[in-house]
Tab-separated table of C-alpha atoms in Angstrom:
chain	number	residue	atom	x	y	z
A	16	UNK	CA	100.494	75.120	139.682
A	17	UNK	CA	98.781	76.680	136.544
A	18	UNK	CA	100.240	75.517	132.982
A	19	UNK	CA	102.189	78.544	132.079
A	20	UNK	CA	101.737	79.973	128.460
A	21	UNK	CA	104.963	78.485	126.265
A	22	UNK	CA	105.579	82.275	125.498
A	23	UNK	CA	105.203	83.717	128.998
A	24	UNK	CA	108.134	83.695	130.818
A	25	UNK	CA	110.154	86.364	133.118
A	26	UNK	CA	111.466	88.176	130.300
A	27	UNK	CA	108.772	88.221	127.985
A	28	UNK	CA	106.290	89.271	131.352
A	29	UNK	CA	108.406	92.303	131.873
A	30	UNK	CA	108.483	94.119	128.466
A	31	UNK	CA	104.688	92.838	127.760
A	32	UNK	CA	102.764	95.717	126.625
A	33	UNK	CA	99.380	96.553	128.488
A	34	UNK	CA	97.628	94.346	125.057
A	35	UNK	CA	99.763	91.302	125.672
A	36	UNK	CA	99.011	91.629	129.684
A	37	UNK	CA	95.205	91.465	129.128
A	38	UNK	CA	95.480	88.469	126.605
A	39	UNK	CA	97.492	86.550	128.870
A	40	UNK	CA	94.888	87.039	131.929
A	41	UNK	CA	91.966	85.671	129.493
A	42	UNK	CA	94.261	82.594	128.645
A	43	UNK	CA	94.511	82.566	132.462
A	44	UNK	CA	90.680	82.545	133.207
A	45	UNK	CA	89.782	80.486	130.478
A	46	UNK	CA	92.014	77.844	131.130
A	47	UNK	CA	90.546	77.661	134.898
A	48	UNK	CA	87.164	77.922	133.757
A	49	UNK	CA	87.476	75.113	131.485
A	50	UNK	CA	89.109	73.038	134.432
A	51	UNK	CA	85.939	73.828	136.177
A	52	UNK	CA	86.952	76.338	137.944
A	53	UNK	CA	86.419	80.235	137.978
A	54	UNK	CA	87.690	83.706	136.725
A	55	UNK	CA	91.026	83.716	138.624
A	56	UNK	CA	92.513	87.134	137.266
A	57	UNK	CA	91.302	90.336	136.488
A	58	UNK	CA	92.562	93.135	134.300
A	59	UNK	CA	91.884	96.287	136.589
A	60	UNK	CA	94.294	98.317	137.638
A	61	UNK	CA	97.801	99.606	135.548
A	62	UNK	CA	100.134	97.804	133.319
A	63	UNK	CA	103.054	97.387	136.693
A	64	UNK	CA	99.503	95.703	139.010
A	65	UNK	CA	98.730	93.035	136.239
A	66	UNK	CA	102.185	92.432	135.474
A	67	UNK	CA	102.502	91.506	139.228
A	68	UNK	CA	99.177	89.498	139.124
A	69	UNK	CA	100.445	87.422	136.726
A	70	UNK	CA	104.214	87.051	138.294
A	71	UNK	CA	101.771	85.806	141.577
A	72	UNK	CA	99.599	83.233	139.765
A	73	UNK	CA	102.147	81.526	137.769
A	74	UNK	CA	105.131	82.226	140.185
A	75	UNK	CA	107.492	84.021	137.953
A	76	UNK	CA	110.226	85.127	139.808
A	77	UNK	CA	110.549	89.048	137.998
A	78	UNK	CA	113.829	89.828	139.468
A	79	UNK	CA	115.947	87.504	138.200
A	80	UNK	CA	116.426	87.571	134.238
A	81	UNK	CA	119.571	86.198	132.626
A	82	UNK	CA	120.712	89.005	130.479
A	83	UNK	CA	121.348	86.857	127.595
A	84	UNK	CA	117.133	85.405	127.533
A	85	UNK	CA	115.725	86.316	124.950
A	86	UNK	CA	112.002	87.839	125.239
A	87	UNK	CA	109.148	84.652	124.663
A	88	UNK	CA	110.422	81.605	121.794
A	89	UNK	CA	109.850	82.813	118.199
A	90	UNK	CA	106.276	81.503	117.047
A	91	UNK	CA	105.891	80.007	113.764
A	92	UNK	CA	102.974	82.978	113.002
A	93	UNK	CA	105.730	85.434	113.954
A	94	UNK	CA	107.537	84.026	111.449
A	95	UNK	CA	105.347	84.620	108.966
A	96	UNK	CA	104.715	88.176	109.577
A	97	UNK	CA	108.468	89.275	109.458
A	98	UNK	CA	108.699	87.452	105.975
A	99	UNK	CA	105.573	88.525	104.959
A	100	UNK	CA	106.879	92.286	105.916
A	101	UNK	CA	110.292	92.126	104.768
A	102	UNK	CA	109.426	91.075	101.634
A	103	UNK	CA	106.976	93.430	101.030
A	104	UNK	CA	109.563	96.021	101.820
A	105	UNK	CA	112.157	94.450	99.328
A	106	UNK	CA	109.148	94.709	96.564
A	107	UNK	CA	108.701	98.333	97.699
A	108	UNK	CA	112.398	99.210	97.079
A	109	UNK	CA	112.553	97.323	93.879
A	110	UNK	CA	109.374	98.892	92.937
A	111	UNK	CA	111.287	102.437	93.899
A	112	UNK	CA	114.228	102.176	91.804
A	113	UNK	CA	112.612	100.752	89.181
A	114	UNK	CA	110.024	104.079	89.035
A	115	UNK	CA	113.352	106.315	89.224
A	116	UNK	CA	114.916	104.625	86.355
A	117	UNK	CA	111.734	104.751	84.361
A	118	UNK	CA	111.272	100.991	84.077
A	119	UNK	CA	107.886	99.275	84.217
A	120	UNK	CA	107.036	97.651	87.899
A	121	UNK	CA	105.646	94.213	87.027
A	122	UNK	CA	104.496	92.011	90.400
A	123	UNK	CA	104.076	89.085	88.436
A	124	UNK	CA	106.769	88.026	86.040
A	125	UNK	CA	106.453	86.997	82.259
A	126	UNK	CA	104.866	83.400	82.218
A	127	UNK	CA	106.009	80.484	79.586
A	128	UNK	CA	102.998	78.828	79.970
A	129	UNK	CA	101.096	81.282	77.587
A	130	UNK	CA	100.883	79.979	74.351
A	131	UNK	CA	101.895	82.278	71.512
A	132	UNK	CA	98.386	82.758	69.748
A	133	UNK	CA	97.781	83.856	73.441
A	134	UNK	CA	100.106	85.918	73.287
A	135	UNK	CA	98.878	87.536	70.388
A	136	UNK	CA	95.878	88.960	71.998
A	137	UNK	CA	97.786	90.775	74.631
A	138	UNK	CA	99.032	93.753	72.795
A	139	UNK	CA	95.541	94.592	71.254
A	140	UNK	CA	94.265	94.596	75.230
A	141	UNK	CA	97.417	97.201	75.537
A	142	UNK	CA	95.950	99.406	73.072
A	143	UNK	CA	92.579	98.951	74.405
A	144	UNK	CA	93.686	100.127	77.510
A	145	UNK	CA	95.931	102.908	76.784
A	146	UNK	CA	93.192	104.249	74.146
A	147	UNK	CA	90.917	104.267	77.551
A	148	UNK	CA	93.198	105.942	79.448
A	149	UNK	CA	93.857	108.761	77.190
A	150	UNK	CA	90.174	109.264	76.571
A	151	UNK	CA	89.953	109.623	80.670
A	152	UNK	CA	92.898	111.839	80.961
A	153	UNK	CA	91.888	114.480	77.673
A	154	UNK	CA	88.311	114.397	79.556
A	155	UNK	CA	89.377	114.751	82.985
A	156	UNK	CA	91.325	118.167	81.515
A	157	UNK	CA	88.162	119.545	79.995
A	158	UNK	CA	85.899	119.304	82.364
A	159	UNK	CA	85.451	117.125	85.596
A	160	UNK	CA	81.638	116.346	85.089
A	161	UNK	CA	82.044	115.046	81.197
A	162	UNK	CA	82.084	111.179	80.656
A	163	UNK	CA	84.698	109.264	80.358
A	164	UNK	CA	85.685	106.990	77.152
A	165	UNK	CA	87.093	103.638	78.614
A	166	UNK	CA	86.251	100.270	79.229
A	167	UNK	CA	85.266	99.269	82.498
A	168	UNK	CA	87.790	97.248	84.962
A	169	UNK	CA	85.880	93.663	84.925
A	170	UNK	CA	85.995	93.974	80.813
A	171	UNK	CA	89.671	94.138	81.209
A	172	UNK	CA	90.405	91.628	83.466
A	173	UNK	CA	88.388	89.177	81.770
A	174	UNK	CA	90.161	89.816	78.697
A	175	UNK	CA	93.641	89.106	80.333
A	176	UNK	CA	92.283	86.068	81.801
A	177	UNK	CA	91.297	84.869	78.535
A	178	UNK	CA	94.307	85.630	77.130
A	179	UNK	CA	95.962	83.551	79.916
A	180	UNK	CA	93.063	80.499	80.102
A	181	UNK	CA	92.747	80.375	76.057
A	182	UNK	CA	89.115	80.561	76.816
A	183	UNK	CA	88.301	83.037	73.500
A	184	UNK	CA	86.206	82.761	70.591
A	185	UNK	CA	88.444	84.314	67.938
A	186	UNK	CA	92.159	85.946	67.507
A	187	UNK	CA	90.458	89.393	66.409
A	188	UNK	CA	91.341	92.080	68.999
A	189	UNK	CA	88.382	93.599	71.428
A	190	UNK	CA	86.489	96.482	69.154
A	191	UNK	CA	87.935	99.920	70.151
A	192	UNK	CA	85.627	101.322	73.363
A	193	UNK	CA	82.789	104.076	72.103
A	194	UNK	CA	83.719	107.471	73.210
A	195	UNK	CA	80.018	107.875	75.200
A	196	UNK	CA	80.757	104.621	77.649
A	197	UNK	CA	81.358	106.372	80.932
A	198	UNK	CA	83.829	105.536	83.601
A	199	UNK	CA	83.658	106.794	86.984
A	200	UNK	CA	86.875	108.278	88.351
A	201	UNK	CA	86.981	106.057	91.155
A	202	UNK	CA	86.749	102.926	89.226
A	203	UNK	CA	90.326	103.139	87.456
A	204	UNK	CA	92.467	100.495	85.881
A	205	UNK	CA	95.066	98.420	87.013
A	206	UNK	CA	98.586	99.778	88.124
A	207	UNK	CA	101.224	99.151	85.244
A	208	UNK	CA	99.543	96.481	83.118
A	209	UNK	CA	102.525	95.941	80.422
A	210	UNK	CA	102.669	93.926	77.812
A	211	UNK	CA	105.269	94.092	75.105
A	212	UNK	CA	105.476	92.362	71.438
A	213	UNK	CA	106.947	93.249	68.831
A	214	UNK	CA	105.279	91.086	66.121
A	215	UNK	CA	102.014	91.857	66.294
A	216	UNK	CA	100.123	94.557	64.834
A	217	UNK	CA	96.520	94.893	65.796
A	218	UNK	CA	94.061	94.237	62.787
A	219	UNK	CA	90.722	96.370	63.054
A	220	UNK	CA	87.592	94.021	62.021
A	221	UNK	CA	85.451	95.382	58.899
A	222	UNK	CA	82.379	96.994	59.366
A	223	UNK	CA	79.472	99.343	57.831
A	224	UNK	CA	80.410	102.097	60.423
A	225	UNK	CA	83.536	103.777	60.104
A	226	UNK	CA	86.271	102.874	62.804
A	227	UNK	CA	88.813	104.307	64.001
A	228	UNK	CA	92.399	103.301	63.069
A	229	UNK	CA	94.561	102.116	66.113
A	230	UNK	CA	97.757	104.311	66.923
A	231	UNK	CA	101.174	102.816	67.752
A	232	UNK	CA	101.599	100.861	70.893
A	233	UNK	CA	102.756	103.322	73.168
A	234	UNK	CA	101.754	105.453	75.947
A	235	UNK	CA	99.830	108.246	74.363
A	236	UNK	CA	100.336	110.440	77.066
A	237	UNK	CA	103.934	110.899	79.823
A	238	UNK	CA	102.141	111.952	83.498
A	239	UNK	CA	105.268	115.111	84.745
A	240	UNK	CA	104.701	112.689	87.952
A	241	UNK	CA	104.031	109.234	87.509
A	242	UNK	CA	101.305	107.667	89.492
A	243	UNK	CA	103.958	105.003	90.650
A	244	UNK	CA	105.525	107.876	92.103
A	245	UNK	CA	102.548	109.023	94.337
A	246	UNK	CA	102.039	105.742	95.442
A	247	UNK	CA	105.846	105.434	96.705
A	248	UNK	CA	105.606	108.900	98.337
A	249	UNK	CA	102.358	108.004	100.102
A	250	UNK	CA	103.993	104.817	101.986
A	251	UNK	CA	106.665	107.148	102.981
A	252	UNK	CA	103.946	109.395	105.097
A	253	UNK	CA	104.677	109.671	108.872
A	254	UNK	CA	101.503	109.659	111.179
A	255	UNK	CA	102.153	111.539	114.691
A	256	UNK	CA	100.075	109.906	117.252
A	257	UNK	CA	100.287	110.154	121.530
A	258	UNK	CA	101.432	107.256	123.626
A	259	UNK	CA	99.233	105.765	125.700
A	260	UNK	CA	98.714	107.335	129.171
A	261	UNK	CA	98.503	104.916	132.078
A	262	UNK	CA	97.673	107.766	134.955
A	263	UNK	CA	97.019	111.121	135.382
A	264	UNK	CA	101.053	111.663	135.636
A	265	UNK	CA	101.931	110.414	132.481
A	266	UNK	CA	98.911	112.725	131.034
A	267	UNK	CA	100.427	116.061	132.514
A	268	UNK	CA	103.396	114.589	131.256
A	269	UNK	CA	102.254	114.702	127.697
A	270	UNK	CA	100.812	118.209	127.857
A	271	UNK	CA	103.696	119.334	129.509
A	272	UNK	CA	106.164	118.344	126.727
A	273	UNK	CA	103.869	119.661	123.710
A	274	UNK	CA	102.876	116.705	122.678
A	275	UNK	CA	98.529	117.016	123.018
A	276	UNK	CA	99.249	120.732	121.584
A	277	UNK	CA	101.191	119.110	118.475
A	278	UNK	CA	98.689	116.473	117.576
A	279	UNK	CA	96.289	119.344	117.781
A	280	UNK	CA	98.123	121.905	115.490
A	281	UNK	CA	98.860	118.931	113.050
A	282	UNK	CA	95.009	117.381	112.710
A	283	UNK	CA	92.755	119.705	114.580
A	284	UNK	CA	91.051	122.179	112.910
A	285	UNK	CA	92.740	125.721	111.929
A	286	UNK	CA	91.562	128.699	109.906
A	287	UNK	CA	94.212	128.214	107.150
A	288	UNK	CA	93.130	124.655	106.113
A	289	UNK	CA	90.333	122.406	106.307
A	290	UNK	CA	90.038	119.755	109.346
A	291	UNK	CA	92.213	116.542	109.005
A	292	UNK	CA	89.799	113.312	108.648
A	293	UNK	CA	91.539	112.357	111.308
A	294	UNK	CA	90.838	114.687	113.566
A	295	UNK	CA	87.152	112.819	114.179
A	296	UNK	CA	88.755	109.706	115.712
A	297	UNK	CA	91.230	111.760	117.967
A	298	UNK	CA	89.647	114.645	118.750
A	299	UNK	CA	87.823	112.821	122.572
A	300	UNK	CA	91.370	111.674	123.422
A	301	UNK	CA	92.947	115.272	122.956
A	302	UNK	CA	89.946	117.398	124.470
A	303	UNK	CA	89.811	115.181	127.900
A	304	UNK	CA	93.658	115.833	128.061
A	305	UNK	CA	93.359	119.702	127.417
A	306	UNK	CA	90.638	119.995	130.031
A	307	UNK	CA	92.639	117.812	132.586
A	308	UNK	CA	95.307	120.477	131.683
A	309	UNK	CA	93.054	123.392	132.373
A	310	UNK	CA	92.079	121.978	135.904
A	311	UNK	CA	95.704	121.519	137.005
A	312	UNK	CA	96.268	125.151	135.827
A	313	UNK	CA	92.989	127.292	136.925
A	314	UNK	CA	92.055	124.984	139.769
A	315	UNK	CA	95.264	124.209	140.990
A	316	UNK	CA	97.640	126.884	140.550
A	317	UNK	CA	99.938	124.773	138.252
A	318	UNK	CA	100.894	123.046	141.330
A	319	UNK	CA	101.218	119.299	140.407
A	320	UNK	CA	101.561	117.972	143.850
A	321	UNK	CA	98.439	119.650	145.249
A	322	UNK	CA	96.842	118.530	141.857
A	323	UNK	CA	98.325	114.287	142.462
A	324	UNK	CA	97.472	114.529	146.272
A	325	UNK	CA	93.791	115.608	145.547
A	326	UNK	CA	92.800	112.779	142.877
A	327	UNK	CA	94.890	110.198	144.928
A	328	UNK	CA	92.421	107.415	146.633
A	329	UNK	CA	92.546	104.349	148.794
A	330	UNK	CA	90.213	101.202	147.188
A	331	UNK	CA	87.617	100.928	149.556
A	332	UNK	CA	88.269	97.392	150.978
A	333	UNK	CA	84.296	96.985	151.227
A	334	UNK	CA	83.706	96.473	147.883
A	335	UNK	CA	84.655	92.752	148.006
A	336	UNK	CA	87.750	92.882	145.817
A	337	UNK	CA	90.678	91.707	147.441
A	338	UNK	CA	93.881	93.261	146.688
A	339	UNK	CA	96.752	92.048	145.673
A	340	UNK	CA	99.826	92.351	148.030
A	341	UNK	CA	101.985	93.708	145.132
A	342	UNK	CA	99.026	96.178	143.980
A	343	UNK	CA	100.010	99.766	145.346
A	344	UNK	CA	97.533	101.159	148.509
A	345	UNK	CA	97.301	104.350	147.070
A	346	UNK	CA	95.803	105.186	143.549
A	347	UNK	CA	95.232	108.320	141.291
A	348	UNK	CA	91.527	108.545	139.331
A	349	UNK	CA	91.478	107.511	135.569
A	350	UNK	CA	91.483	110.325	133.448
A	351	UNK	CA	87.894	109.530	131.785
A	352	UNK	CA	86.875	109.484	135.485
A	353	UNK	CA	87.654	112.897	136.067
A	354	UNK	CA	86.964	115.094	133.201
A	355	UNK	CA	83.883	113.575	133.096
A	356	UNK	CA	83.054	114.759	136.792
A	357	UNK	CA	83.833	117.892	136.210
A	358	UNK	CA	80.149	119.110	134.649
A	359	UNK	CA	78.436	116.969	137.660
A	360	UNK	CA	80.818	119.347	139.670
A	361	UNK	CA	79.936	122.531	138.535
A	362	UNK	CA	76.022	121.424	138.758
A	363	UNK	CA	76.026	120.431	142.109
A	364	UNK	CA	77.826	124.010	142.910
A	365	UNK	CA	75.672	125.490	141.225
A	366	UNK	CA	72.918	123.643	143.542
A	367	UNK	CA	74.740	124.734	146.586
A	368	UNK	CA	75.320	128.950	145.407
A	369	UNK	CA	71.302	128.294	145.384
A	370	UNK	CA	71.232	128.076	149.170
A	371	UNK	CA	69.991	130.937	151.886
A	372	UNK	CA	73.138	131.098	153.314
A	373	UNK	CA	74.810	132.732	150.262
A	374	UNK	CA	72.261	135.261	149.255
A	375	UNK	CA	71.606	138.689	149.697
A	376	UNK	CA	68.516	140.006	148.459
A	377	UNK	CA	67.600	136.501	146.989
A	378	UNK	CA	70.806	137.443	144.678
A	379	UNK	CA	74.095	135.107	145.036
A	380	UNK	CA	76.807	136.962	146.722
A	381	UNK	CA	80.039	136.646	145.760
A	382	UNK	CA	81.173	137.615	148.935
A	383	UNK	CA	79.042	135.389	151.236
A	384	UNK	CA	80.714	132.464	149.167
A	385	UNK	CA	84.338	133.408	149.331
A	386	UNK	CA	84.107	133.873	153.026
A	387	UNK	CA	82.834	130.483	153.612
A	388	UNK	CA	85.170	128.457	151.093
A	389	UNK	CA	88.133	131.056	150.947
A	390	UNK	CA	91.771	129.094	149.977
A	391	UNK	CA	89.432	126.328	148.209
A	392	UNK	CA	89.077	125.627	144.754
A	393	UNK	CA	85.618	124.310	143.368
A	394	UNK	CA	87.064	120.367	143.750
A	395	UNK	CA	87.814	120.850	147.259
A	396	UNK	CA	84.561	122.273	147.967
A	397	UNK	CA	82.806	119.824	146.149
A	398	UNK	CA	84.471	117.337	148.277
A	399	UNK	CA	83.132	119.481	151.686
A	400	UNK	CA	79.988	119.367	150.763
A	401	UNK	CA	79.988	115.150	150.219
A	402	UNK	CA	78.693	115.350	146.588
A	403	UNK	CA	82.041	114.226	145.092
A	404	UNK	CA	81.836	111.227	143.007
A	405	UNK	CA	83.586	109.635	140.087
C-alpha cells in the first residue's frame, strides 16, 4: 500500500477543497515516480471523482468518520500562520483605538539602548519632517503640478538610523530642506514617525545666507481625517466575489440566485461611474456565465432539464482512459467547453443555410429551414448535422 500523507486521512479527504485534492494527487504521482514507477492519479474530472480516486488508491474508508476526528493534525506552518494572523489583528485593534483616542500608533516601542546624545538628534529629524510635510500639504492645496518642499524618504531613514547606530559626524541638526527640492506624491514618508523630548531645542547652524528659524515641535497642520483613519477603514473593505462552479448546474445556479448579475452591477462598467479595476480580471468569468444563461433561456425555453439532458455525455471508453468505478457514467460539458462552441456553432449553420436545399431564388428561405428543423433549436441541429464538437 502507498505511504499515506500524515495529513490525509478520512476526515480531512472529505472537506478537502478542489486545491488541496489536486496537491494531494501530485504528492501521489511523485512519490510513485520517484519509486520508479509512473503517474498513478490524475486530476480530471470534479471535486466528488478525485475525492473518490484518492479514497481508492490509499484505501480510505469515506463512510466511516468518528464524529469527534478532527480534520488532518495541526502542522507546525499552520501554526505559524494563525499567530502570525491573530496578532496582526490584535495590532490592528490596538492600532484602532489608539487612532480614536487620538494617541500616536508606534509598531516599535521606545528603545533603552539609544544613548542620550542620540537621543538628542531625534527631535531635530521631527522638525525636519513635519517642516516637509507641511510644505507638501500647503503645495498640494495650491496646485497639484507645483513641487513639493521635503526631503526625500532614504534621507530620512538614514538619519533615524544614525540616530539609532551613533554613526554621525556632529550633534548639529540636518539643515532645514530648500523649498525647490521636489517630492513626488507617491513617494511619501513614513506612517506616524514620533519622537518626543522635552529638553531639546533645535539649534540652527550659522551661515552667510539667511535661514529660516525652526517653529515649535508640533504638528503644523490637524488632517479633519487622519490618514491612520483611512488606513483602518480600508482593511475594513468587503470584496464580493462568486464561488467556484464545478458544473454547468452549479453555474445556472449562480445566475439564478443574482449572484453573476451582482458582481456585475458592483464592478462592471455603468454609465454613472467609471469601471472598477477589477472588473479586467473578472470580467471572462462573468461573460461565459451570462452567455451560458442566454442559451438556457433563448435556446432552451428556460427549461433546465432539456438544457442538463442536452450537454450530458458518456466518456468515450476508446480514448484509453480507464474509469474509475466510483467516477459517475454520465457527465455534463465544462462550461469553457461550451460557450466557447457556441461561435463554431453558429458558423457551421451558417455553412449549412448556404446549401441548395434551403434557397429560393439563390436567397435563404426562412421557410425552407423551419420546415426541415421545426421543434429544434440551433444546438440540436448542429448535433443532426454531425458538426458538434467541444
Amino acid at each position: 500500500m502507498p505511504l499515506r500523507p500524515a495529513d490525509l486521512d478520512a476526515a480531512s479527504l472529505t472537506a478537502a477543497s478542489g486545491v488541496q485534492l489536486n496537491f494531494w494527487i501530485d504528492t501521489a504521482n511523485t512519490a510513485s515516480k520517484t519509486a520508479g514507477g509512473k503517474k498513478v492519479l490524475v486530476k480530471t474530472g470534479n471535486i466528488e471523482a478525485r475525492r473518490h480516486r484518492l479514497a481508492d488508491y490509499y484505501n480510505i474508508d469515506l463512510t466511516n468518520i468518528p464524529a469527534a476526528m478532527t480534520i488532518g493534525p495541526v502542522t507546525r506552518d499552520r501554526t505559524i500562520n494563525e499567530m502570525q494572523w491573530s496578532h496582526l489583528r490584535a495590532l490592528g485593534s490596538e492600532w484602532a483605538r489608539k487612532d480614536s483616542a487620538g494617541i500616536p500608533f508606534q509598531l516599535i516601542a521606545e528603545s533603552a539602548d539609544i544613548q542620550p546624545s542620540h537621543q538628542q538628534l531625534l527631535p531635530s529629524i521631527k522638525f525636519a519632517i513635519d517642516e516637509a510635510l507641511t510644505t507638501s500639504f500647503q503645495s498640494s492645496t495650491s496646485s497639484e503640478n507645483d513641487t513639493l518642499g521635503s526631503m526625500d524618504t532614504e534621507t530620512i531613514q538614514a538619519l533615524i538610523q544614525s540616530a539609532k547606530e551613533g554613526d554621525i559626524g556632529s550633534n548639529e541638526p540636518p539643515t532645514i530642506p530648500n523649498s525647490s527640492a521636489s517630492l513626488s506624491t507617491g513617494d511619501r514618508l513614513p506612517l506616524n514617525l514620533n519622537v518626543t523630548s522635552s529638553s531639546y531645542s533645535p539649534s540652527v547652524p550659522s551661515s552667510s545666507t539667511s535661514t529660516v528659524a525652526p517653529p515649535p515641535l508640533t504638528s503644523p497642520i490637524e488632517p479633519t481625517t487622519s490618514l491612520d483613519s483611512i488606513i483602518l477603514a480600508s482593511g475594513g473593505m468587503s470584496v464580493e466575489a462568486l464561488n467556484r462552479a464545478d458544473s454547468l448546474r452549479e453555474v445556472i445556479t449562480q445566475i439564478e440566485n443574482g449572484d453573476v448579475a451582482k458582481i456585475r452591477k458592483l464592478y462592471g462598467p455603468q454609465k454613472d461611474r467609471a469601471t472598477n479595476p477589477m472588473w479586467a480580471t473578472i470580467k471572462v468569468t462573468i461573460t461565459r456565465r451570462e452567455r451560458l444563461g442566454s442559451e438556457l433561456a433563448n435556446e432552451f425555453n428556460g427549461d433546465k432539464e432539456w438544457f442538463f439532458t442536452f450537454f450530458t455525455f458518456t466518456p468515450d471508453p476508446s480514448t484509453g482512459k480507464k474509469r474509475k468505478s466510483t467516477e459517475p457514467v454520465a457527465k455534463l460539458h465544462p462550461l469553457r467547453r461550451v460557450v466557447e462552441a457556441i461561435p463554431h456553432r453558429d458558423k457551421d449553420l451558417q455553412m449549412e443555410q448556404s446549401l441548395e436545399e434551403y434557397q429560393n431564388d439563390s436567397v435563404f428561405s426562412e421557410d425552407a429551414w423551419n420546415t426541415k428543423w421545426e421543434g429544434k433549436n440551433k444546438w440540436e441541429i448542429w448535433r443532426e448535422i454531425g458538426k458538434e464538437k467541444y
